[in-house]
């Protein structure tokens, strides 16, 4: 590390590499020098991509003792310039260990390492035994050992031997130490990432469920009562003058039978329809057509979790028509947001004029219905 | 301050275009990195020097298991500011 790349050399290399004149390179470098200082003074922190961050750091004042008099003195706080290399650069420098690190080890500490390593020898052998690892990478370690060896030889000849055996140890050892925490870190990241993924997935599912639960419950119901949905689907389209199919679900037990009969209605079996109408006459009187809505699609019981808006969507194709459901059932609904389950609701057949959402009548109705919610 | 702002400052001071300044800066960084990899220190006049310093291997104790191991020696990039810079920044 004795060699230094001087300012001039840097300028020359820069001019050559960037293909500019040395004068330009010099002007640039001078500007960098001056501006870095200015920037540090004004901003306290300068980040340079590809190198690192210069930062002015405050050092807090601290107490100390005057060595000669024993008096307590305060060392005042000051700022110092700190440099943090970029992660990529740091790794690059660390990886340069093999080339630049080894000759240094061999040349500088001539006395220390042999004694130290001798003392560490037992420790390292123990650790190696624990790990059950045989020494690796002997060829790399050898040059290191051979260089200090001449320094030791004049002294006791026995010394180098214990050094020689443990020498390979520091090489594989560090590898294990370094790799372990890295693996753990990666593992931690993996689990954290999976956790985040799972949470996001759950949120999505929950959101999807919330959004589609009406459709889902419809699908489920259509499985249970496949016939009913057919009727529901066909009737709103065919606004026929035919006798409306008024069906009242009397009790849960009969539910399964009724839809089957209903499915037949559109196919022209009027006799059965009449029988059914007679059969249900009693309940019809309770919840039947009103003056305002002479034709009903059906009478449906309010079931748990249902909404007027959802019913409107199911029967009329859009949620906006829910005020008609309210209007047709004013006698049983006090608050559209809170209807008792099991309440039979009339589902009126709407005329074309009523389907116009911009009409004054509809808007009036809507206002009334919304007012009832409060 | 980020690289972009610094490039703006340098470009103003040197009279070079921003594009050229950026190119020169990245080239300078590349040269500095390469020379450091070759084991050379870099002296920046009036600023300081980039050097590679070796952190010696040391014994460490795993805080949880109490296992004693040896942390490998590694190289670190350090920046040693020159005295004038140190003095100038001491009191700002």
Tab-separated table of C-alpha atoms in Angstrom:
chain	number	residue	atom	x	y	z
A	1	UNK	CA	0.000	0.000	0.000
A	2	UNK	CA	3.001	2.202	-0.142
A	3	UNK	CA	2.171	3.172	-3.683
A	4	UNK	CA	-0.060	6.140	-4.112
A	5	UNK	CA	-1.877	7.390	-7.117
A	6	UNK	CA	-1.072	11.057	-7.134
A	7	UNK	CA	-3.233	13.917	-8.269
A	8	UNK	CA	-1.276	14.239	-11.511
A	9	UNK	CA	-1.500	10.552	-12.261
A	10	UNK	CA	-5.199	10.593	-11.605
A	11	UNK	CA	-5.603	13.545	-13.943
A	12	UNK	CA	-3.636	11.824	-16.659
A	13	UNK	CA	-5.542	8.568	-16.310
A	14	UNK	CA	-8.823	10.426	-16.315
A	15	UNK	CA	-7.929	12.393	-19.444
A	16	UNK	CA	-6.906	9.234	-21.218
A	17	UNK	CA	-9.889	7.161	-20.194
A	18	UNK	CA	-12.557	9.784	-20.804
A	19	UNK	CA	-10.836	10.931	-23.983
A	20	UNK	CA	-10.588	14.590	-22.991
A	21	UNK	CA	-7.643	16.951	-22.741
A	22	UNK	CA	-5.610	16.991	-19.567
A	23	UNK	CA	-6.629	20.562	-19.079
A	24	UNK	CA	-10.301	19.618	-19.013
A	25	UNK	CA	-9.604	16.767	-16.641
A	26	UNK	CA	-7.659	19.140	-14.420
A	27	UNK	CA	-10.471	21.681	-14.431
A	28	UNK	CA	-12.895	18.936	-13.536
A	29	UNK	CA	-10.790	17.627	-10.674
A	30	UNK	CA	-10.237	21.099	-9.265
A	31	UNK	CA	-13.958	21.730	-9.429
A	32	UNK	CA	-14.598	18.438	-7.638
A	33	UNK	CA	-12.122	19.376	-4.944
A	34	UNK	CA	-13.582	22.818	-4.346
A	35	UNK	CA	-17.223	21.843	-4.688
A	36	UNK	CA	-16.986	18.812	-2.448
A	37	UNK	CA	-15.789	21.038	0.349
A	38	UNK	CA	-18.473	23.622	-0.362
A	39	UNK	CA	-21.163	20.979	-0.559
A	40	UNK	CA	-20.037	19.438	2.710
A	41	UNK	CA	-20.150	22.831	4.370
A	42	UNK	CA	-23.646	23.607	3.139
A	43	UNK	CA	-25.242	20.174	3.097
A	44	UNK	CA	-23.156	18.130	5.535
A	45	UNK	CA	-23.573	15.120	3.325
A	46	UNK	CA	-22.563	14.354	-0.229
A	47	UNK	CA	-23.396	11.110	-1.925
A	48	UNK	CA	-21.372	10.115	-4.938
A	49	UNK	CA	-22.596	7.133	-6.880
A	50	UNK	CA	-19.961	4.524	-7.523
A	51	UNK	CA	-17.893	5.605	-4.550
A	52	UNK	CA	-19.740	6.319	-1.350
A	53	UNK	CA	-21.001	9.021	0.949
A	54	UNK	CA	-19.056	11.807	2.582
A	55	UNK	CA	-20.640	13.016	5.763
A	56	UNK	CA	-19.832	15.653	8.331
A	57	UNK	CA	-20.346	14.046	11.698
A	58	UNK	CA	-20.607	15.807	15.013
A	59	UNK	CA	-18.438	14.596	17.862
A	60	UNK	CA	-20.030	15.400	21.183
A	61	UNK	CA	-18.050	17.240	23.852
A	62	UNK	CA	-16.621	14.972	26.495
A	63	UNK	CA	-14.923	15.148	29.803
A	64	UNK	CA	-11.310	14.327	30.312
A	65	UNK	CA	-8.553	14.838	32.834
A	66	UNK	CA	-5.457	16.952	32.484
A	67	UNK	CA	-2.698	14.423	32.793
A	68	UNK	CA	-0.244	16.708	34.530
A	69	UNK	CA	-2.488	18.488	36.998
A	70	UNK	CA	-5.316	15.942	37.393
A	71	UNK	CA	-7.776	18.710	36.704
A	72	UNK	CA	-11.019	17.859	34.959
A	73	UNK	CA	-11.275	19.444	31.570
A	74	UNK	CA	-13.882	19.385	28.868
A	75	UNK	CA	-12.880	18.547	25.361
A	76	UNK	CA	-15.171	20.530	23.171
A	77	UNK	CA	-17.287	18.957	20.505
A	78	UNK	CA	-16.274	19.257	16.885
A	79	UNK	CA	-17.169	17.949	13.464
A	80	UNK	CA	-15.293	15.332	11.601
A	81	UNK	CA	-15.441	14.090	8.056
A	82	UNK	CA	-16.577	10.508	7.718
A	83	UNK	CA	-16.699	8.449	4.568
A	84	UNK	CA	-18.903	5.405	4.085
A	85	UNK	CA	-18.158	3.376	0.982
A	86	UNK	CA	-21.024	2.193	-1.155
A	87	UNK	CA	-22.069	-1.413	-0.526
A	88	UNK	CA	-20.780	-2.561	-3.909
A	89	UNK	CA	-17.462	-0.819	-3.438
A	90	UNK	CA	-17.103	-2.205	0.063
A	91	UNK	CA	-17.631	-5.740	-1.154
A	92	UNK	CA	-15.194	-5.165	-3.962
A	93	UNK	CA	-12.517	-4.020	-1.536
A	94	UNK	CA	-13.228	-6.887	0.824
A	95	UNK	CA	-12.912	-9.352	-1.994
A	96	UNK	CA	-9.548	-7.861	-2.902
A	97	UNK	CA	-8.311	-9.449	0.293
A	98	UNK	CA	-6.718	-12.403	-1.395
A	99	UNK	CA	-4.436	-10.344	-3.605
A	100	UNK	CA	-3.482	-7.432	-1.408
A	101	UNK	CA	-4.030	-8.907	2.022
A	102	UNK	CA	-1.606	-11.787	1.943
A	103	UNK	CA	1.640	-10.103	1.106
A	104	UNK	CA	0.917	-7.656	3.876
A	105	UNK	CA	0.447	-10.377	6.419
A	106	UNK	CA	3.706	-11.859	5.413
A	107	UNK	CA	5.782	-8.692	5.322
A	108	UNK	CA	4.645	-6.410	8.114
A	109	UNK	CA	4.100	-8.492	11.247
A	110	UNK	CA	7.206	-10.675	11.276
A	111	UNK	CA	7.475	-11.421	14.952
A	112	UNK	CA	3.874	-11.316	16.051
A	113	UNK	CA	1.999	-13.824	13.933
A	114	UNK	CA	4.193	-16.788	14.672
A	115	UNK	CA	3.863	-16.437	18.391
A	116	UNK	CA	0.223	-15.606	18.142
A	117	UNK	CA	-0.537	-18.391	15.738
A	118	UNK	CA	1.379	-20.794	17.928
A	119	UNK	CA	-0.829	-19.803	20.839
A	120	UNK	CA	-3.919	-20.003	18.735
A	121	UNK	CA	-2.929	-23.349	17.295
A	122	UNK	CA	-4.562	-25.411	20.024
A	123	UNK	CA	-7.694	-23.346	19.958
A	124	UNK	CA	-8.059	-23.678	16.224
A	125	UNK	CA	-7.417	-27.411	16.290
A	126	UNK	CA	-10.152	-27.720	18.918
A	127	UNK	CA	-12.587	-25.769	16.842
A	128	UNK	CA	-11.696	-27.789	13.806
A	129	UNK	CA	-12.336	-30.977	15.726
A	130	UNK	CA	-15.702	-29.648	16.785
A	131	UNK	CA	-16.687	-28.780	13.301
A	132	UNK	CA	-15.364	-32.060	11.973
A	133	UNK	CA	-13.843	-30.331	8.997
A	134	UNK	CA	-10.610	-31.257	7.392
A	135	UNK	CA	-8.350	-28.356	6.461
A	136	UNK	CA	-8.969	-27.042	2.985
A	137	UNK	CA	-7.122	-24.885	0.502
A	138	UNK	CA	-3.640	-25.801	1.549
A	139	UNK	CA	-2.089	-24.574	-1.669
A	140	UNK	CA	-3.267	-21.034	-0.966
A	141	UNK	CA	-2.047	-21.033	2.564
A	142	UNK	CA	1.390	-22.358	1.773
A	143	UNK	CA	2.958	-19.223	0.330
A	144	UNK	CA	2.054	-17.373	3.493
A	145	UNK	CA	3.817	-19.855	5.655
A	146	UNK	CA	6.894	-20.081	3.587
A	147	UNK	CA	7.636	-16.396	3.836
A	148	UNK	CA	7.650	-16.015	7.584
A	149	UNK	CA	9.561	-19.237	7.865
A	150	UNK	CA	13.021	-17.770	7.092
A	151	UNK	CA	12.498	-15.200	9.819
A	152	UNK	CA	11.975	-17.920	12.349
A	153	UNK	CA	14.654	-20.349	11.310
A	154	UNK	CA	17.545	-18.587	13.028
A	155	UNK	CA	15.637	-19.132	16.270
A	156	UNK	CA	14.443	-22.551	17.445
A	157	UNK	CA	13.867	-24.783	14.473
A	158	UNK	CA	10.938	-26.491	16.132
A	159	UNK	CA	8.781	-23.389	16.179
A	160	UNK	CA	7.714	-23.290	12.545
A	161	UNK	CA	6.302	-26.802	12.744
A	162	UNK	CA	3.370	-26.140	15.045
A	163	UNK	CA	2.751	-23.069	12.975
A	164	UNK	CA	2.708	-25.054	9.823
A	165	UNK	CA	0.007	-27.475	10.836
A	166	UNK	CA	-2.604	-25.035	12.081
A	167	UNK	CA	-1.848	-22.558	9.346
A	168	UNK	CA	-4.460	-23.848	6.920
A	169	UNK	CA	-7.021	-23.545	9.668
A	170	UNK	CA	-7.621	-19.786	9.511
A	171	UNK	CA	-8.478	-20.138	5.859
A	172	UNK	CA	-11.400	-22.577	6.019
A	173	UNK	CA	-12.411	-21.292	9.434
A	174	UNK	CA	-13.337	-17.781	8.394
A	175	UNK	CA	-15.285	-19.177	5.506
A	176	UNK	CA	-17.600	-20.981	7.819
A	177	UNK	CA	-18.019	-17.996	10.053
A	178	UNK	CA	-18.771	-15.671	7.233
A	179	UNK	CA	-21.157	-17.933	5.418
A	180	UNK	CA	-23.302	-18.887	8.365
A	181	UNK	CA	-24.767	-15.510	9.190
A	182	UNK	CA	-25.294	-14.788	5.526
A	183	UNK	CA	-27.344	-17.934	5.118
A	184	UNK	CA	-29.381	-17.102	8.167
A	185	UNK	CA	-30.029	-13.654	6.854
A	186	UNK	CA	-31.216	-15.028	3.538
A	187	UNK	CA	-33.422	-17.489	5.344
A	188	UNK	CA	-34.914	-14.694	7.401
A	189	UNK	CA	-35.614	-12.714	4.257
A	190	UNK	CA	-37.217	-15.750	2.669
A	191	UNK	CA	-39.584	-16.292	5.571
A	192	UNK	CA	-40.396	-12.629	5.813
A	193	UNK	CA	-41.155	-12.523	2.093
A	194	UNK	CA	-43.358	-15.596	2.254
A	195	UNK	CA	-45.209	-14.129	5.191
A	196	UNK	CA	-45.850	-10.921	3.283
A	197	UNK	CA	-47.047	-12.920	0.271
A	198	UNK	CA	-49.429	-14.965	2.396
A	199	UNK	CA	-50.835	-11.873	4.068
A	200	UNK	CA	-51.378	-10.159	0.729
A	201	UNK	CA	-53.043	-13.292	-0.630
A	202	UNK	CA	-55.355	-13.483	2.364
A	203	UNK	CA	-56.260	-9.827	1.995
A	204	UNK	CA	-57.016	-10.343	-1.666
A	205	UNK	CA	-59.171	-13.360	-0.901
A	206	UNK	CA	-61.006	-11.488	1.813
A	207	UNK	CA	-61.536	-8.537	-0.509
A	208	UNK	CA	-62.698	-10.802	-3.290
A	209	UNK	CA	-65.079	-12.579	-0.968
A	210	UNK	CA	-66.525	-9.337	0.298
A	211	UNK	CA	-66.968	-8.035	-3.210
A	212	UNK	CA	-68.434	-11.173	-4.675
A	213	UNK	CA	-70.310	-12.662	-1.784
A	214	UNK	CA	-73.645	-11.792	-3.281
A	215	UNK	CA	-72.741	-13.581	-6.495
A	216	UNK	CA	-71.292	-16.469	-4.527
A	217	UNK	CA	-74.380	-16.893	-2.405
A	218	UNK	CA	-76.448	-16.788	-5.577
A	219	UNK	CA	-74.368	-19.527	-7.113
A	220	UNK	CA	-74.668	-21.630	-3.997
A	221	UNK	CA	-78.400	-21.088	-3.895
A	222	UNK	CA	-78.667	-21.973	-7.549
A	223	UNK	CA	-77.063	-25.302	-6.750
A	224	UNK	CA	-79.531	-25.940	-3.999
A	225	UNK	CA	-82.563	-24.764	-5.951
A	226	UNK	CA	-81.560	-24.983	-9.583
A	227	UNK	CA	-85.093	-24.556	-10.844
A	228	UNK	CA	-85.820	-21.327	-9.042
A	229	UNK	CA	-83.075	-19.398	-10.734
A	230	UNK	CA	-84.403	-20.436	-14.102
A	231	UNK	CA	-87.695	-18.867	-13.327
A	232	UNK	CA	-86.070	-15.786	-11.998
A	233	UNK	CA	-83.981	-15.457	-15.083
A	234	UNK	CA	-86.779	-15.931	-17.542
A	235	UNK	CA	-89.591	-13.996	-16.059
A	236	UNK	CA	-88.248	-10.441	-15.940
A	237	UNK	CA	-87.505	-10.641	-19.625
A	238	UNK	CA	-90.831	-11.968	-20.694
A	239	UNK	CA	-93.228	-9.297	-19.589
A	240	UNK	CA	-96.201	-11.324	-20.666
A	241	UNK	CA	-99.756	-10.629	-19.750
A	242	UNK	CA	-99.981	-14.181	-18.500
A	243	UNK	CA	-100.972	-14.757	-14.945
A	244	UNK	CA	-98.017	-13.819	-12.771
A	245	UNK	CA	-96.373	-16.644	-10.998
A	246	UNK	CA	-96.946	-15.831	-7.424
A	247	UNK	CA	-95.158	-18.212	-5.248
A	248	UNK	CA	-94.911	-18.020	-1.548
A	249	UNK	CA	-92.382	-20.109	0.211
A	250	UNK	CA	-94.454	-21.388	3.021
A	251	UNK	CA	-91.969	-23.365	4.982
A	252	UNK	CA	-88.389	-24.417	4.426
A	253	UNK	CA	-89.432	-28.047	3.912
A	254	UNK	CA	-91.464	-27.269	0.847
A	255	UNK	CA	-88.814	-25.156	-0.732
A	256	UNK	CA	-87.290	-28.036	-2.593
A	257	UNK	CA	-90.611	-29.038	-4.154
A	258	UNK	CA	-91.904	-25.683	-5.165
A	259	UNK	CA	-89.125	-24.654	-7.500
A	260	UNK	CA	-89.561	-27.871	-9.392
A	261	UNK	CA	-93.167	-27.004	-10.013
A	262	UNK	CA	-92.329	-23.446	-10.827
A	263	UNK	CA	-89.884	-24.526	-13.450
A	264	UNK	CA	-92.732	-26.036	-15.318
A	265	UNK	CA	-94.870	-22.939	-15.318
A	266	UNK	CA	-93.382	-21.196	-18.308
A	267	UNK	CA	-93.726	-24.352	-20.313
A	268	UNK	CA	-97.475	-23.927	-20.308
A	269	UNK	CA	-98.797	-26.245	-17.629
A	270	UNK	CA	-101.402	-23.812	-16.449
A	271	UNK	CA	-103.433	-26.355	-14.609
A	272	UNK	CA	-100.619	-26.993	-12.190
A	273	UNK	CA	-100.087	-23.310	-11.812
A	274	UNK	CA	-103.685	-22.869	-10.845
A	275	UNK	CA	-103.532	-25.693	-8.365
A	276	UNK	CA	-100.491	-24.117	-6.885
A	277	UNK	CA	-102.162	-20.727	-6.767
A	278	UNK	CA	-105.111	-22.224	-4.927
A	279	UNK	CA	-102.790	-24.112	-2.669
A	280	UNK	CA	-101.057	-20.930	-1.711
A	281	UNK	CA	-104.139	-18.777	-1.664
A	282	UNK	CA	-104.031	-18.270	2.066
A	283	UNK	CA	-100.564	-16.812	2.159
A	284	UNK	CA	-101.248	-14.795	-0.972
A	285	UNK	CA	-103.903	-12.917	0.837
A	286	UNK	CA	-101.405	-11.937	3.452
A	287	UNK	CA	-98.725	-10.777	1.064
A	288	UNK	CA	-100.209	-10.195	-2.313
A	289	UNK	CA	-100.146	-7.657	-5.107
A	290	UNK	CA	-100.848	-4.083	-4.128
A	291	UNK	CA	-102.581	-1.330	-6.061
A	292	UNK	CA	-99.342	0.320	-7.013
A	293	UNK	CA	-97.756	-2.942	-8.116
A	294	UNK	CA	-100.463	-5.210	-9.517
A	295	UNK	CA	-97.996	-7.740	-10.938
A	296	UNK	CA	-95.485	-9.562	-8.768
A	297	UNK	CA	-92.566	-11.605	-9.925
A	298	UNK	CA	-92.643	-13.518	-6.681
A	299	UNK	CA	-92.758	-13.149	-2.965
A	300	UNK	CA	-89.476	-13.834	-1.340
A	301	UNK	CA	-88.676	-14.238	2.288
A	302	UNK	CA	-85.926	-12.089	3.608
A	303	UNK	CA	-83.065	-14.402	4.440
A	304	UNK	CA	-80.138	-13.684	6.632
A	305	UNK	CA	-77.407	-11.574	5.052
A	306	UNK	CA	-79.530	-10.445	2.129
A	307	UNK	CA	-80.018	-6.823	1.113
A	308	UNK	CA	-82.675	-5.003	-0.806
A	309	UNK	CA	-79.974	-3.814	-3.187
A	310	UNK	CA	-78.848	-7.363	-3.830
A	311	UNK	CA	-82.364	-8.495	-4.460
A	312	UNK	CA	-82.792	-5.584	-6.857
A	313	UNK	CA	-79.661	-6.655	-8.671
A	314	UNK	CA	-80.901	-10.214	-8.872
A	315	UNK	CA	-84.389	-9.413	-10.119
A	316	UNK	CA	-83.948	-6.214	-12.068
A	317	UNK	CA	-80.299	-6.439	-13.005
A	318	UNK	CA	-79.173	-3.327	-11.122
A	319	UNK	CA	-78.892	-2.255	-7.520
A	320	UNK	CA	-80.413	1.165	-8.188
A	321	UNK	CA	-83.925	-0.266	-8.331
A	322	UNK	CA	-84.020	-1.187	-4.663
A	323	UNK	CA	-86.408	1.709	-3.801
A	324	UNK	CA	-89.169	-0.189	-5.632
A	325	UNK	CA	-88.680	-3.138	-3.308
A	326	UNK	CA	-89.007	-0.761	-0.400
A	327	UNK	CA	-92.009	0.950	-1.898
A	328	UNK	CA	-93.833	-2.331	-2.549
A	329	UNK	CA	-93.279	-3.460	1.010
A	330	UNK	CA	-93.817	-0.298	3.018
A	331	UNK	CA	-96.247	-2.110	5.238
A	332	UNK	CA	-93.568	-4.499	6.515
A	333	UNK	CA	-90.400	-2.447	6.168
A	334	UNK	CA	-89.768	0.392	8.551
A	335	UNK	CA	-86.047	0.684	7.985
A	336	UNK	CA	-84.656	-0.708	4.709
A	337	UNK	CA	-81.335	-1.301	6.434
A	338	UNK	CA	-82.853	-3.487	9.082
A	339	UNK	CA	-85.425	-6.025	7.937
A	340	UNK	CA	-86.265	-9.050	10.041
A	341	UNK	CA	-85.280	-12.339	8.510
A	342	UNK	CA	-88.255	-14.328	7.347
A	343	UNK	CA	-90.221	-11.208	6.386
A	344	UNK	CA	-92.040	-12.010	3.131
A	345	UNK	CA	-91.238	-9.346	0.550
A	346	UNK	CA	-93.091	-8.609	-2.641
A	347	UNK	CA	-90.925	-8.411	-5.686
A	348	UNK	CA	-93.005	-6.331	-8.091
A	349	UNK	CA	-92.799	-6.534	-11.830
A	350	UNK	CA	-91.629	-3.178	-13.144
A	351	UNK	CA	-93.000	-1.433	-16.176
A	352	UNK	CA	-90.718	0.100	-18.737
A	353	UNK	CA	-91.521	3.570	-17.476
A	354	UNK	CA	-90.532	2.584	-13.982
A	355	UNK	CA	-87.161	1.321	-15.159
A	356	UNK	CA	-86.191	4.873	-16.102
A	357	UNK	CA	-83.890	5.960	-13.301
A	358	UNK	CA	-84.035	9.613	-14.322
A	359	UNK	CA	-87.770	9.961	-14.044
A	360	UNK	CA	-89.139	12.301	-11.393
A	361	UNK	CA	-91.236	9.509	-9.881
A	362	UNK	CA	-88.221	7.309	-9.353
A	363	UNK	CA	-86.134	10.101	-7.862
A	364	UNK	CA	-88.928	10.958	-5.493
A	365	UNK	CA	-89.210	7.321	-4.469
A	366	UNK	CA	-85.498	7.061	-4.025
A	367	UNK	CA	-85.457	10.076	-1.746
A	368	UNK	CA	-88.224	8.631	0.350
A	369	UNK	CA	-86.493	5.269	0.578
A	370	UNK	CA	-83.197	6.863	1.557
A	371	UNK	CA	-84.959	8.991	4.139
A	372	UNK	CA	-86.411	5.807	5.622
A	373	UNK	CA	-82.894	4.470	6.137
A	374	UNK	CA	-82.099	7.180	8.653
B	1	UNK	CA	-26.813	16.023	-1.305
B	2	UNK	CA	-27.073	13.448	-4.026
B	3	UNK	CA	-24.833	12.752	-6.978
B	4	UNK	CA	-27.102	14.657	-9.318
B	5	UNK	CA	-26.868	17.868	-7.285
B	6	UNK	CA	-23.139	17.480	-6.909
B	7	UNK	CA	-22.739	17.080	-10.659
B	8	UNK	CA	-24.675	20.310	-11.067
B	9	UNK	CA	-22.289	22.134	-8.722
B	10	UNK	CA	-19.167	20.777	-10.385
B	11	UNK	CA	-20.535	21.533	-13.815
B	12	UNK	CA	-21.184	25.138	-12.797
B	13	UNK	CA	-17.743	25.579	-11.304
B	14	UNK	CA	-15.783	23.955	-14.121
B	15	UNK	CA	-17.809	25.236	-17.056
B	16	UNK	CA	-18.249	21.720	-18.401
B	17	UNK	CA	-21.618	20.423	-19.482
B	18	UNK	CA	-23.531	18.264	-17.047
B	19	UNK	CA	-23.231	15.300	-19.339
B	20	UNK	CA	-19.455	15.623	-19.540
B	21	UNK	CA	-19.221	16.133	-15.814
B	22	UNK	CA	-21.194	13.003	-15.171
B	23	UNK	CA	-19.018	11.034	-17.548
B	24	UNK	CA	-15.846	12.341	-15.922
B	25	UNK	CA	-17.159	11.600	-12.461
B	26	UNK	CA	-18.055	8.010	-13.268
B	27	UNK	CA	-14.716	7.559	-15.004
B	28	UNK	CA	-12.916	8.991	-11.996
B	29	UNK	CA	-14.765	6.600	-9.706
B	30	UNK	CA	-13.871	3.693	-11.938
B	31	UNK	CA	-10.197	4.692	-11.927
B	32	UNK	CA	-10.238	5.059	-8.154
B	33	UNK	CA	-11.839	1.647	-7.717
B	34	UNK	CA	-9.450	-0.092	-10.065
B	35	UNK	CA	-6.395	1.416	-8.440
B	36	UNK	CA	-7.665	0.478	-5.010
B	37	UNK	CA	-8.132	-3.080	-6.236
B	38	UNK	CA	-4.523	-3.012	-7.408
B	39	UNK	CA	-3.522	-2.113	-3.905
B	40	UNK	CA	-2.798	1.526	-4.588
B	41	UNK	CA	-3.927	4.383	-2.429
B	42	UNK	CA	-5.424	7.432	-4.076
B	43	UNK	CA	-4.403	10.911	-3.105
B	44	UNK	CA	-6.984	13.574	-3.810
B	45	UNK	CA	-5.253	16.889	-3.574
B	46	UNK	CA	-6.741	19.194	-0.981
B	47	UNK	CA	-9.248	16.565	0.102
B	48	UNK	CA	-7.637	13.474	1.440
B	49	UNK	CA	-6.646	9.988	0.531
B	50	UNK	CA	-8.508	6.771	-0.109
B	51	UNK	CA	-6.676	3.866	1.386
B	52	UNK	CA	-7.265	0.225	1.970
B	53	UNK	CA	-6.791	-0.707	5.544
B	54	UNK	CA	-6.670	-4.202	6.844
B	55	UNK	CA	-8.949	-5.154	9.687
B	56	UNK	CA	-7.165	-7.901	11.516
B	57	UNK	CA	-8.836	-11.150	12.348
B	58	UNK	CA	-10.215	-11.207	15.841
B	59	UNK	CA	-11.862	-13.565	18.259
B	60	UNK	CA	-15.599	-13.132	18.483
B	61	UNK	CA	-18.179	-14.726	20.725
B	62	UNK	CA	-21.521	-15.655	19.353
B	63	UNK	CA	-23.915	-13.772	21.617
B	64	UNK	CA	-26.479	-16.540	21.839
B	65	UNK	CA	-24.522	-19.752	21.805
B	66	UNK	CA	-21.381	-18.428	23.429
B	67	UNK	CA	-19.417	-20.113	20.686
B	68	UNK	CA	-15.980	-18.638	20.218
B	69	UNK	CA	-14.846	-18.210	16.650
B	70	UNK	CA	-12.396	-16.111	14.744
B	71	UNK	CA	-13.680	-13.390	12.485
B	72	UNK	CA	-11.597	-13.328	9.339
B	73	UNK	CA	-9.396	-10.401	8.547
B	74	UNK	CA	-10.748	-8.175	5.835
B	75	UNK	CA	-9.900	-5.077	3.925
B	76	UNK	CA	-11.698	-1.832	4.376
B	77	UNK	CA	-11.805	1.309	2.349
B	78	UNK	CA	-11.025	4.323	4.477
B	79	UNK	CA	-10.858	7.967	3.604
B	80	UNK	CA	-8.301	10.031	5.425
B	81	UNK	CA	-9.027	13.730	5.060
B	82	UNK	CA	-6.107	16.136	4.938
B	83	UNK	CA	-5.516	18.449	7.866
B	84	UNK	CA	-6.849	21.558	6.141
B	85	UNK	CA	-10.188	19.895	5.457
B	86	UNK	CA	-10.389	18.608	8.990
B	87	UNK	CA	-9.807	22.076	10.341
B	88	UNK	CA	-12.276	23.705	8.020
B	89	UNK	CA	-15.048	21.290	8.915
B	90	UNK	CA	-14.344	21.263	12.636
B	91	UNK	CA	-16.488	24.275	13.307
B	92	UNK	CA	-19.430	24.595	10.978
